[in-house]
């Protein structure tokens, strides 16, 4: 489990991140102390359309309660993917990802507006044509997609999966 204090942090300011490792077999939910975790933070690159730019890389070790907690600092504003990975006692890899943004105070709304981009497969359509959409977002989670033209035409619940969703 990964725990972040929110979805938007401030660049150059520490914020706490916790990673909990628990057993899934034997003693389910029992903490796993002493587990080494690889923690990486990558920034969204608007040129390559991926989280290529590594801004943080470290090894954390879980404590007696199976939790590793550290303060992270991202160097600049943008959108980030936090990845925590490791290997269990049987040699099987595990991984958890979370996405967050970093913005300066007063710029959180601007960061949210830039967070989403909707593109269609064509520039124009004839009546009865179906558009294929792509939603680019550094954040995952539930969203409501609404189609409007002079009023609400259609709405659809979608689950965003960064960096892109094709509903």
mmCIF file of C-alpha atoms in Angstrom, residues 10-80:
data_model
loop_
_atom_site.group_PDB
_atom_site.id
_atom_site.type_symbol
_atom_site.label_atom_id
_atom_site.label_comp_id
_atom_site.label_asym_id
_atom_site.label_seq_id
_atom_site.Cartn_x
_atom_site.Cartn_y
_atom_site.Cartn_z
ATOM 1 C CA UNK A 10 4.534 21.746 -3.609
ATOM 2 C CA UNK A 11 7.878 21.615 -5.439
ATOM 3 C CA UNK A 12 10.932 21.886 -3.169
ATOM 4 C CA UNK A 13 8.809 21.141 -0.068
ATOM 5 C CA UNK A 14 8.963 17.766 1.708
ATOM 6 C CA UNK A 15 5.841 15.615 1.894
ATOM 7 C CA UNK A 16 5.547 12.236 3.636
ATOM 8 C CA UNK A 17 5.136 9.017 1.669
ATOM 9 C CA UNK A 18 4.497 5.643 3.309
ATOM 10 C CA UNK A 19 4.814 2.194 1.748
ATOM 11 C CA UNK A 20 3.397 -0.755 3.691
ATOM 12 C CA UNK A 21 4.328 -4.351 2.895
ATOM 13 C CA UNK A 22 1.989 -7.067 4.156
ATOM 14 C CA UNK A 23 1.859 -10.826 3.689
ATOM 15 C CA UNK A 24 -0.774 -12.219 1.336
ATOM 16 C CA UNK A 25 -0.339 -15.894 2.234
ATOM 17 C CA UNK A 26 0.404 -17.750 5.476
ATOM 18 C CA UNK A 27 -0.469 -14.929 7.848
ATOM 19 C CA UNK A 28 -2.492 -12.587 5.594
ATOM 20 C CA UNK A 29 -2.056 -8.903 6.441
ATOM 21 C CA UNK A 30 0.911 -9.605 8.748
ATOM 22 C CA UNK A 31 3.571 -6.871 8.389
ATOM 23 C CA UNK A 32 6.821 -7.703 6.583
ATOM 24 C CA UNK A 33 9.734 -6.029 8.419
ATOM 25 C CA UNK A 34 13.175 -5.541 6.884
ATOM 26 C CA UNK A 35 11.993 -5.609 3.258
ATOM 27 C CA UNK A 36 14.093 -3.532 0.849
ATOM 28 C CA UNK A 37 12.018 -1.405 -1.523
ATOM 29 C CA UNK A 38 13.138 0.462 -4.624
ATOM 30 C CA UNK A 39 11.440 3.855 -4.716
ATOM 31 C CA UNK A 40 11.457 5.917 -7.900
ATOM 32 C CA UNK A 41 9.757 9.144 -8.889
ATOM 33 C CA UNK A 42 9.555 9.954 -12.590
ATOM 34 C CA UNK A 43 8.257 13.187 -14.108
ATOM 35 C CA UNK A 44 5.856 13.336 -17.051
ATOM 36 C CA UNK A 45 7.658 14.438 -20.214
ATOM 37 C CA UNK A 46 5.383 16.423 -22.540
ATOM 38 C CA UNK A 47 7.678 15.776 -25.509
ATOM 39 C CA UNK A 48 7.877 11.977 -25.249
ATOM 40 C CA UNK A 49 4.447 11.503 -23.589
ATOM 41 C CA UNK A 50 5.730 9.262 -20.836
ATOM 42 C CA UNK A 51 7.183 9.267 -17.338
ATOM 43 C CA UNK A 52 10.778 9.006 -18.547
ATOM 44 C CA UNK A 53 12.557 11.631 -16.451
ATOM 45 C CA UNK A 54 13.860 10.093 -13.204
ATOM 46 C CA UNK A 55 13.910 12.704 -10.411
ATOM 47 C CA UNK A 56 14.263 10.427 -7.356
ATOM 48 C CA UNK A 57 15.729 6.958 -6.855
ATOM 49 C CA UNK A 58 16.376 5.354 -3.468
ATOM 50 C CA UNK A 59 16.167 2.152 -1.461
ATOM 51 C CA UNK A 60 13.901 2.168 1.578
ATOM 52 C CA UNK A 61 13.622 -0.605 4.172
ATOM 53 C CA UNK A 62 10.425 -1.439 6.043
ATOM 54 C CA UNK A 63 10.469 -1.157 9.832
ATOM 55 C CA UNK A 64 9.106 -3.622 12.418
ATOM 56 C CA UNK A 65 5.555 -2.582 11.473
ATOM 57 C CA UNK A 66 6.182 -3.405 7.784
ATOM 58 C CA UNK A 67 6.068 0.291 6.857
ATOM 59 C CA UNK A 68 8.719 2.513 5.296
ATOM 60 C CA UNK A 69 8.086 6.259 5.555
ATOM 61 C CA UNK A 70 10.214 9.018 4.068
ATOM 62 C CA UNK A 71 9.782 12.647 3.108
ATOM 63 C CA UNK A 72 9.999 13.165 -0.646
ATOM 64 C CA UNK A 73 10.894 16.415 -2.389
ATOM 65 C CA UNK A 74 10.309 16.925 -6.108
ATOM 66 C CA UNK A 75 12.594 19.493 -7.744
ATOM 67 C CA UNK A 76 10.034 21.328 -9.905
ATOM 68 C CA UNK A 77 6.367 21.662 -10.772
ATOM 69 C CA UNK A 78 4.816 18.981 -12.963
ATOM 70 C CA UNK A 79 3.192 15.572 -12.935
ATOM 71 C CA UNK A 80 4.877 12.576 -11.363
#
